[in-house]
Amino acid sequence: MTEKVNLLDLVPDEAERRLREFAVAHGEAAYRGAQVARRLWTNPAPTFERMSELPRAFRELLADHFSLPRLEAVARQRSADGTEKFLFRLPDGEAIESVAIPEGSRTTLCISSQAGCALQCAFCATGRMGFARNLAVWEIAGQVREMRLLDPPIAITNIVFMGMGEPMMNWKAVDPVLTILNASNGMGIGARHITVSTVGVLPGIEALAARPEQFRLAISIHAPSDALRRELMPINVKYPLAEVIEAARAFDRRVTFEYVLLGGVNDAVEHALQLGRLAKDCGAFVNLIPLHPGGALEFKPSTPERTVAFARELRRAGVEVAIRKSRGVDIAAACGQLRVERLGRRPPRRPDQDGHIQVA
Ligand code: SAH
């Protein structure tokens, strides 16, 4: 018996094409292809068995030839502010996190693209657990699918690739995932509501820029000079700030800079002035993020006064800025924290062992 085709690893058009051919080859009407394809993402079914609109024999036939794997939720925590955090176990025992963040009429799902991360940013919990592996297409898009399969489902309106891992180092999978999330025969989430966040992996930024859809780009800047950025983010050696800023300028849509405020480290007025020049230079919007405690004990969050003063300097420089609220602090809902709590840390590996860049 040949291995079953995992329908959730395919972009919707391709899945639909194969299902149509399969249906016809087995004496079913061609429209069955689109009918089954709709049950992958748009109106997902947990199993073929549960696609009750199909003849039973055809459902059994589908189950013999195709697979529809699930992510197993091993923990679900709800914060007082409504944020919900999920820990999913993967078939090989790895674990990843997703966080659903409600805000007014929107609910943003923060998804993971890798199990662990090779980049070792100094303040990040995921970096401390080291890199395990890239996630497969279905494991990334599946995080969103699982929200639709909950009872009651969580209606996700926005996606951010700000969970575990560096999406641009798994572009081979992230590229088709973007198609699945956006396609009308996939999850149907508008491209402007999908944000890919990166430390500044240049080939990945170029690949995202080359896509015709209006996907959004966020860049984790965190320091306005190479000297400081190198200390906080080792990747700055490979992709220095000036090149990252250049890539942001070349990106034809508006870019967001992410800037985690670390008390006494990167939150002085001088840093704000430098950051203001960089942001102005490429028309970037700046998100000031309070440090989530638990990422790294050697850092402390900026005081509210510092935070406000920092934002004021940026505004004075003509830069649009938002001060983000820390969400889900009581459930350790920052990058990698739940997994670290539950499963312990693994010894960190060096980034150069695993930090291969995969661009389609
Ligand atoms: N690797 C990508 C996406 C994952 S991290 C990236 O770095 O952009 C998503 C965001 O969370 C990044 O901006 C990251 O720097 C930030 N982050 C990591 N640890 C944090 C912490 N302890 N507190 C606040 N933000 C954190």
CSV table of C-alpha atoms and ligand atoms in Angstrom, one decimal:
chain,number,residue,atom,x,y,z
A,1,MET,CA,0.0,0.0,0.0
A,2,THR,CA,1.5,3.4,-1.0
A,3,GLU,CA,1.5,6.1,1.6
A,4,LYS,CA,-1.6,8.2,2.0
A,5,VAL,CA,-1.6,11.7,0.5
A,6,ASN,CA,-1.9,14.3,3.3
A,7,LEU,CA,-4.4,16.7,1.9
A,8,LEU,CA,-3.5,19.3,4.4
A,9,ASP,CA,0.0,19.6,3.0
A,10,LEU,CA,-1.4,20.8,-0.4
A,11,VAL,CA,-2.6,24.2,-1.5
A,12,PRO,CA,-6.4,24.2,-1.9
A,13,ASP,CA,-6.4,24.2,-5.7
A,14,GLU,CA,-4.0,21.3,-5.8
A,15,ALA,CA,-6.0,19.3,-3.2
A,16,GLU,CA,-9.2,20.0,-5.2
A,17,ARG,CA,-7.6,18.9,-8.4
A,18,ARG,CA,-6.5,15.6,-6.9
A,19,LEU,CA,-9.8,15.0,-5.2
A,20,ARG,CA,-11.7,15.7,-8.4
A,21,GLU,CA,-9.5,13.2,-10.3
A,22,PHE,CA,-9.9,10.7,-7.5
A,23,ALA,CA,-13.6,11.1,-7.5
A,24,VAL,CA,-13.9,10.6,-11.3
A,25,ALA,CA,-11.5,7.6,-11.2
A,26,HIS,CA,-13.8,6.0,-8.7
A,27,GLY,CA,-17.0,6.6,-10.5
A,28,GLU,CA,-18.1,9.6,-8.5
A,29,ALA,CA,-19.2,13.0,-10.0
A,30,ALA,CA,-16.4,15.5,-10.5
A,31,TYR,CA,-18.1,18.1,-8.3
A,32,ARG,CA,-17.2,15.8,-5.3
A,33,GLY,CA,-13.7,17.2,-5.6
A,34,ALA,CA,-14.7,20.8,-4.7
A,35,GLN,CA,-17.1,19.4,-2.1
A,36,VAL,CA,-14.4,17.5,-0.2
A,37,ALA,CA,-11.9,20.4,-0.7
A,38,ARG,CA,-14.3,22.7,1.1
A,39,ARG,CA,-14.1,20.4,4.2
A,40,LEU,CA,-10.4,20.8,4.5
A,41,TRP,CA,-10.2,24.4,5.5
A,42,THR,CA,-13.3,26.5,4.7
A,43,ASN,CA,-15.7,24.4,6.7
A,44,PRO,CA,-13.3,21.8,8.1
A,45,ALA,CA,-14.4,18.3,9.1
A,46,PRO,CA,-12.4,16.5,11.7
A,47,THR,CA,-12.4,13.2,9.7
A,48,PHE,CA,-13.6,11.9,6.4
A,49,GLU,CA,-16.2,9.9,8.4
A,50,ARG,CA,-17.8,13.2,9.5
A,51,MET,CA,-18.3,14.5,6.0
A,52,SER,CA,-21.9,13.3,6.2
A,53,GLU,CA,-22.9,14.9,2.9
A,54,LEU,CA,-20.8,12.3,1.1
A,55,PRO,CA,-21.9,8.7,0.4
A,56,ARG,CA,-20.5,6.4,3.1
A,57,ALA,CA,-18.6,4.2,0.6
A,58,PHE,CA,-16.9,7.2,-0.9
A,59,ARG,CA,-15.9,8.5,2.6
A,60,GLU,CA,-14.3,5.1,3.3
A,61,LEU,CA,-12.5,5.2,0.0
A,62,LEU,CA,-11.2,8.7,0.7
A,63,ALA,CA,-9.9,7.5,4.2
A,64,ASP,CA,-8.1,4.7,2.5
A,65,HIS,CA,-6.2,7.0,0.1
A,66,PHE,CA,-5.8,10.3,1.9
A,67,SER,CA,-5.0,11.6,5.4
A,68,LEU,CA,-6.4,14.5,7.3
A,69,PRO,CA,-4.1,14.8,10.3
A,70,ARG,CA,-5.0,16.6,13.5
A,71,LEU,CA,-2.9,18.6,15.9
A,72,GLU,CA,-3.4,17.2,19.4
A,73,ALA,CA,-4.2,20.0,21.9
A,74,VAL,CA,-2.5,18.9,25.2
A,75,ALA,CA,-3.1,22.1,27.1
A,76,ARG,CA,-5.5,25.0,26.8
A,77,GLN,CA,-5.2,28.0,29.1
A,78,ARG,CA,-7.4,31.0,29.3
A,79,SER,CA,-6.2,34.4,30.6
A,80,ALA,CA,-8.3,36.8,32.6
A,81,ASP,CA,-8.1,39.1,29.6
A,82,GLY,CA,-9.6,36.5,27.2
A,83,THR,CA,-6.4,35.5,25.6
A,84,GLU,CA,-6.2,31.7,25.1
A,85,LYS,CA,-3.1,29.7,24.7
A,86,PHE,CA,-2.9,26.2,23.1
A,87,LEU,CA,-0.1,23.7,23.3
A,88,PHE,CA,-0.2,21.2,20.5
A,89,ARG,CA,1.7,18.0,20.4
A,90,LEU,CA,3.0,16.9,17.0
A,91,PRO,CA,3.2,13.3,15.8
A,92,ASP,CA,6.9,13.0,16.6
A,93,GLY,CA,6.4,14.3,20.2
A,94,GLU,CA,7.5,17.9,19.5
A,95,ALA,CA,5.3,20.6,20.9
A,96,ILE,CA,4.3,24.0,19.6
A,97,GLU,CA,2.1,26.9,20.8
A,98,SER,CA,-0.6,29.1,19.3
A,99,VAL,CA,-2.3,32.0,21.1
A,100,ALA,CA,-5.7,33.4,20.3
A,101,ILE,CA,-6.0,37.1,21.2
A,102,PRO,CA,-9.4,38.7,21.1
A,103,GLU,CA,-9.6,42.5,20.7
A,104,GLY,CA,-12.9,44.1,20.0
A,105,SER,CA,-14.5,42.5,16.9
A,106,ARG,CA,-11.2,40.8,15.9
A,107,THR,CA,-9.4,37.7,17.1
A,108,THR,CA,-5.8,37.3,16.1
A,109,LEU,CA,-4.2,33.9,16.1
A,110,CYS,CA,-0.4,33.9,16.8
A,111,ILE,CA,1.0,30.8,15.1
A,112,SER,CA,4.3,28.9,15.2
A,113,SER,CA,6.4,28.1,12.2
A,114,GLN,CA,9.1,26.0,13.8
A,115,ALA,CA,9.5,23.7,16.8
A,116,GLY,CA,12.0,25.8,18.8
A,117,CYS,CA,14.2,28.4,17.1
A,118,ALA,CA,17.8,28.6,16.2
A,119,LEU,CA,18.2,32.4,16.6
A,120,GLN,CA,18.7,32.8,20.3
A,121,CYS,CA,17.5,36.3,20.8
A,122,ALA,CA,18.5,37.2,24.3
A,123,PHE,CA,15.0,38.0,25.7
A,124,CYS,CA,13.1,35.2,24.0
A,125,ALA,CA,11.9,31.9,25.7
A,126,THR,CA,11.8,30.0,22.4
A,127,GLY,CA,15.4,30.8,21.6
A,128,ARG,CA,16.4,29.2,24.9
A,129,MET,CA,14.9,25.8,24.0
A,130,GLY,CA,17.0,25.5,20.9
A,131,PHE,CA,15.9,24.4,17.5
A,132,ALA,CA,14.2,21.1,16.9
A,133,ARG,CA,12.8,21.2,13.3
A,134,ASN,CA,10.8,23.1,10.7
A,135,LEU,CA,7.1,22.6,10.8
A,136,ALA,CA,5.3,21.0,7.9
A,137,VAL,CA,2.7,23.0,5.9
A,138,TRP,CA,-0.2,21.2,7.6
A,139,GLU,CA,1.3,21.7,11.1
A,140,ILE,CA,1.4,25.5,10.5
A,141,ALA,CA,-1.9,26.0,8.8
A,142,GLY,CA,-3.4,23.3,11.0
A,143,GLN,CA,-3.1,25.6,14.0
A,144,VAL,CA,-5.7,27.8,12.4
A,145,ARG,CA,-7.8,24.8,11.2
A,146,GLU,CA,-8.0,23.5,14.8
A,147,MET,CA,-9.6,26.8,15.9
A,148,ARG,CA,-12.5,26.1,13.5
A,149,LEU,CA,-12.8,22.6,14.8
A,150,LEU,CA,-13.2,23.6,18.5
A,151,ASP,CA,-16.7,23.4,20.0
A,152,PRO,CA,-17.6,26.2,19.9
A,153,PRO,CA,-15.2,27.3,17.3
A,154,ILE,CA,-13.0,30.4,17.6
A,155,ALA,CA,-13.5,32.7,14.6
A,156,ILE,CA,-10.0,33.9,13.7
A,157,THR,CA,-9.9,37.1,11.7
A,158,ASN,CA,-6.2,37.9,11.8
A,159,ILE,CA,-3.0,35.9,11.7
A,160,VAL,CA,0.4,36.8,12.9
A,161,PHE,CA,3.5,34.6,12.5
A,162,MET,CA,4.7,35.6,16.0
A,163,GLY,CA,4.7,32.3,17.8
A,164,MET,CA,7.6,29.9,18.0
A,165,GLY,CA,10.3,30.0,15.3
A,166,GLU,CA,11.5,32.2,12.5
A,167,PRO,CA,9.0,31.9,9.5
A,168,MET,CA,11.6,33.1,7.0
A,169,MET,CA,13.8,30.2,7.8
A,170,ASN,CA,11.0,27.9,6.9
A,171,TRP,CA,9.8,29.8,3.8
A,172,LYS,CA,9.4,26.5,1.9
A,173,ALA,CA,6.5,25.7,4.1
A,174,VAL,CA,5.3,29.3,5.0
A,175,ASP,CA,4.9,30.1,1.3
A,176,PRO,CA,2.1,27.6,0.7
A,177,VAL,CA,0.7,28.2,4.1
A,178,LEU,CA,0.1,31.8,3.1
A,179,THR,CA,-1.9,30.5,0.1
A,180,ILE,CA,-3.9,28.2,2.3
A,181,LEU,CA,-4.8,30.9,4.8
A,182,ASN,CA,-5.7,33.5,2.2
A,183,ALA,CA,-7.4,31.5,-0.6
A,184,SER,CA,-11.1,31.7,-0.9
A,185,ASN,CA,-11.2,27.9,-1.1
A,186,GLY,CA,-8.8,27.8,1.9
A,187,MET,CA,-9.3,29.7,5.1
A,188,GLY,CA,-10.3,32.9,3.3
A,189,ILE,CA,-8.5,35.3,5.5
A,190,GLY,CA,-7.6,38.6,3.8
A,191,ALA,CA,-3.9,39.1,3.0
A,192,ARG,CA,-3.9,42.4,4.8
A,193,HIS,CA,-4.9,40.5,7.9
A,194,ILE,CA,-2.0,38.1,7.7
A,195,THR,CA,1.4,39.3,9.1
A,196,VAL,CA,4.7,37.6,8.8
A,197,SER,CA,7.2,38.6,11.5
A,198,THR,CA,10.9,38.2,10.9
A,199,VAL,CA,14.2,39.1,12.5
A,200,GLY,CA,15.2,40.3,9.1
A,201,VAL,CA,16.1,37.3,7.0
A,202,LEU,CA,16.7,39.0,3.7
A,203,PRO,CA,15.9,36.3,1.2
A,204,GLY,CA,12.6,35.7,3.0
A,205,ILE,CA,11.7,39.3,2.9
A,206,GLU,CA,12.4,39.4,-0.8
A,207,ALA,CA,10.3,36.2,-1.3
A,208,LEU,CA,7.4,37.8,0.6
A,209,ALA,CA,7.7,41.0,-1.4
A,210,ALA,CA,7.5,39.0,-4.6
A,211,ARG,CA,4.1,37.6,-3.8
A,212,PRO,CA,1.3,39.5,-5.5
A,213,GLU,CA,-1.0,39.5,-2.4
A,214,GLN,CA,-0.9,42.3,0.2
A,215,PHE,CA,0.5,40.2,3.0
A,216,ARG,CA,2.0,42.3,5.8
A,217,LEU,CA,5.6,42.3,7.0
A,218,ALA,CA,6.8,43.0,10.5
A,219,ILE,CA,10.5,43.2,11.3
A,220,SER,CA,11.8,42.6,14.8
A,221,ILE,CA,14.2,45.5,15.2
A,222,HIS,CA,14.7,45.8,19.0
A,223,ALA,CA,17.8,47.9,18.8
A,224,PRO,CA,18.7,50.9,16.6
A,225,SER,CA,22.4,50.2,16.3
A,226,ASP,CA,24.5,47.2,15.1
A,227,ALA,CA,26.5,47.1,18.3
A,228,LEU,CA,23.4,46.7,20.6
A,229,ARG,CA,21.4,44.6,18.1
A,230,ARG,CA,24.3,42.1,17.8
A,231,GLU,CA,24.2,41.6,21.6
A,232,LEU,CA,20.4,41.1,21.7
A,233,MET,CA,20.0,39.3,18.4
A,234,PRO,CA,23.0,37.2,17.1
A,235,ILE,CA,21.4,37.1,13.6
A,236,ASN,CA,22.4,40.7,13.2
A,237,VAL,CA,25.9,39.4,12.3
A,238,LYS,CA,24.5,37.7,9.2
A,239,TYR,CA,21.9,40.3,8.4
A,240,PRO,CA,23.1,43.7,9.7
A,241,LEU,CA,20.7,46.5,10.5
A,242,ALA,CA,21.5,48.7,7.4
A,243,GLU,CA,20.6,45.8,5.0
A,244,VAL,CA,17.4,45.0,6.9
A,245,ILE,CA,16.4,48.7,6.8
A,246,GLU,CA,17.1,48.7,3.0
A,247,ALA,CA,15.0,45.6,2.5
A,248,ALA,CA,12.2,47.3,4.5
A,249,ARG,CA,12.4,50.3,2.3
A,250,ALA,CA,12.3,48.2,-0.9
A,251,PHE,CA,9.2,46.4,0.4
A,252,ASP,CA,6.3,47.9,-1.5
A,253,ARG,CA,3.8,47.8,1.4
A,254,ARG,CA,4.1,49.5,4.7
A,255,VAL,CA,6.3,47.7,7.2
A,256,THR,CA,5.9,47.4,10.9
A,257,PHE,CA,8.9,47.6,13.2
A,258,GLU,CA,8.6,45.5,16.4
A,259,TYR,CA,10.6,46.9,19.3
A,260,VAL,CA,10.6,45.2,22.7
A,261,LEU,CA,11.4,47.7,25.4
A,262,LEU,CA,14.1,46.4,27.7
A,263,GLY,CA,14.5,48.6,30.8
A,264,GLY,CA,17.9,50.3,30.9
A,265,VAL,CA,19.0,48.5,27.7
A,266,ASN,CA,17.3,49.9,24.6
A,267,ASP,CA,14.8,52.4,26.0
A,268,ALA,CA,16.8,55.7,26.4
A,269,VAL,CA,15.9,58.8,24.5
A,270,GLU,CA,19.0,58.4,22.4
A,271,HIS,CA,17.7,55.0,21.2
A,272,ALA,CA,14.3,56.5,20.4
A,273,LEU,CA,16.0,59.2,18.3
A,274,GLN,CA,18.1,56.6,16.4
A,275,LEU,CA,15.1,54.4,15.9
A,276,GLY,CA,13.0,57.3,14.7
A,277,ARG,CA,15.5,58.0,12.0
A,278,LEU,CA,15.4,54.4,10.8
A,279,ALA,CA,11.7,54.2,10.9
A,280,LYS,CA,11.3,57.5,9.1
A,281,ASP,CA,13.7,56.4,6.5
A,282,CYS,CA,11.5,53.5,5.3
A,283,GLY,CA,8.1,54.8,6.4
A,284,ALA,CA,7.7,52.1,9.0
A,285,PHE,CA,5.1,52.0,11.7
A,286,VAL,CA,6.6,51.2,15.1
A,287,ASN,CA,5.0,48.8,17.6
A,288,LEU,CA,6.5,49.2,21.1
A,289,ILE,CA,6.1,45.9,22.9
A,290,PRO,CA,6.4,45.6,26.7
A,291,LEU,CA,8.8,42.8,27.6
A,292,HIS,CA,6.9,39.7,28.6
A,293,PRO,CA,8.4,38.6,31.8
A,294,GLY,CA,9.6,35.0,31.7
A,295,GLY,CA,11.4,35.3,28.4
A,296,ALA,CA,14.7,36.1,30.1
A,297,LEU,CA,15.3,36.8,33.7
A,298,GLU,CA,18.3,39.1,33.1
A,299,PHE,CA,16.0,41.7,31.5
A,300,LYS,CA,13.3,43.9,33.0
A,301,PRO,CA,10.5,45.7,31.3
A,302,SER,CA,10.7,49.5,30.8
A,303,THR,CA,8.8,51.6,33.3
A,304,PRO,CA,5.6,53.2,32.1
A,305,GLU,CA,7.2,56.6,32.2
A,306,ARG,CA,10.1,55.5,30.0
A,307,THR,CA,7.7,53.8,27.6
A,308,VAL,CA,5.6,56.9,27.2
A,309,ALA,CA,8.7,59.1,26.8
A,310,PHE,CA,10.1,56.7,24.1
A,311,ALA,CA,6.9,56.9,22.2
A,312,ARG,CA,6.8,60.6,22.4
A,313,GLU,CA,10.2,61.0,20.9
A,314,LEU,CA,9.2,58.8,18.0
A,315,ARG,CA,6.1,60.8,17.4
A,316,ARG,CA,8.1,64.0,17.5
A,317,ALA,CA,10.3,62.5,14.8
A,318,GLY,CA,7.2,62.1,12.7
A,319,VAL,CA,6.9,58.3,13.2
A,320,GLU,CA,3.6,56.6,13.8
A,321,VAL,CA,3.8,54.5,16.9
A,322,ALA,CA,1.6,52.2,19.1
A,323,ILE,CA,2.3,51.0,22.6
A,324,ARG,CA,1.1,47.4,22.7
A,325,LYS,CA,-0.5,45.9,25.7
A,326,SER,CA,1.0,42.8,27.2
A,327,ARG,CA,-1.6,40.1,26.8
A,328,GLY,CA,-2.0,36.9,28.6
A,329,VAL,CA,0.8,37.6,31.1
A,330,ASP,CA,-0.9,35.3,33.7
A,331,ILE,CA,-0.8,32.3,31.3
A,332,ALA,CA,2.8,32.8,30.2
A,333,ALA,CA,1.5,33.7,26.7
A,334,ALA,CA,4.8,34.9,25.2
A,335,CYS,CA,6.8,33.2,22.6
A,336,GLY,CA,7.7,29.7,23.9
A,337,GLN,CA,6.8,30.2,27.5
A,338,LEU,CA,4.1,27.6,27.9
A,339,ARG,CA,6.2,24.9,26.3
A,340,VAL,CA,9.1,25.7,28.4
A,341,GLU,CA,7.0,25.5,31.5
A,342,ARG,CA,5.5,22.2,30.6
A,343,LEU,CA,8.3,20.3,29.0
A,344,GLY,CA,11.5,21.9,30.3
A,345,ARG,CA,14.3,23.4,28.3
A,346,ARG,CA,16.5,21.5,26.0
A,347,PRO,CA,20.2,22.4,25.9
A,348,PRO,CA,20.6,25.3,23.4
A,349,ARG,CA,22.2,24.5,20.1
A,350,ARG,CA,24.3,27.0,18.2
A,351,PRO,CA,22.4,28.8,15.5
A,352,ASP,CA,24.9,27.9,12.8
A,353,GLN,CA,24.1,24.2,13.2
A,354,ASP,CA,20.5,24.6,12.3
A,355,GLY,CA,20.1,28.1,10.9
A,356,HIS,CA,19.9,27.0,7.2
A,357,ILE,CA,17.9,29.4,5.2
A,358,GLN,CA,15.2,27.8,3.1
A,359,VAL,CA,13.8,30.0,0.5
A,360,ALA,CA,11.7,28.2,-2.1
B,1,SAH,N1,11.1,35.0,14.7
B,1,SAH,C1,10.1,36.0,14.4
B,1,SAH,C2,8.7,35.7,14.9
B,1,SAH,C3,8.6,35.1,16.3
B,1,SAH,S1,8.8,36.1,17.7
B,1,SAH,C4,10.6,37.3,14.9
B,1,SAH,O1,11.5,37.4,15.7
B,1,SAH,O2,10.0,38.3,14.5
B,1,SAH,C5,7.5,37.3,17.6
B,1,SAH,C6,7.9,38.6,18.3
B,1,SAH,O3,7.9,38.4,19.8
B,1,SAH,C7,9.2,39.2,18.0
B,1,SAH,O4,9.2,40.5,17.7
B,1,SAH,C8,10.0,38.8,19.2
B,1,SAH,O5,11.2,39.6,19.3
B,1,SAH,C9,9.0,39.0,20.3
B,1,SAH,N2,9.4,38.5,21.6
B,1,SAH,C10,10.2,37.4,21.9
B,1,SAH,N3,10.3,37.3,23.2
B,1,SAH,C11,9.6,38.2,23.8
B,1,SAH,C12,9.3,38.6,25.2
B,1,SAH,N4,9.9,37.9,26.2
B,1,SAH,N5,8.6,39.7,25.4
B,1,SAH,C13,8.0,40.4,24.4
B,1,SAH,N6,8.2,40.1,23.1
B,1,SAH,C14,9.0,39.0,22.8
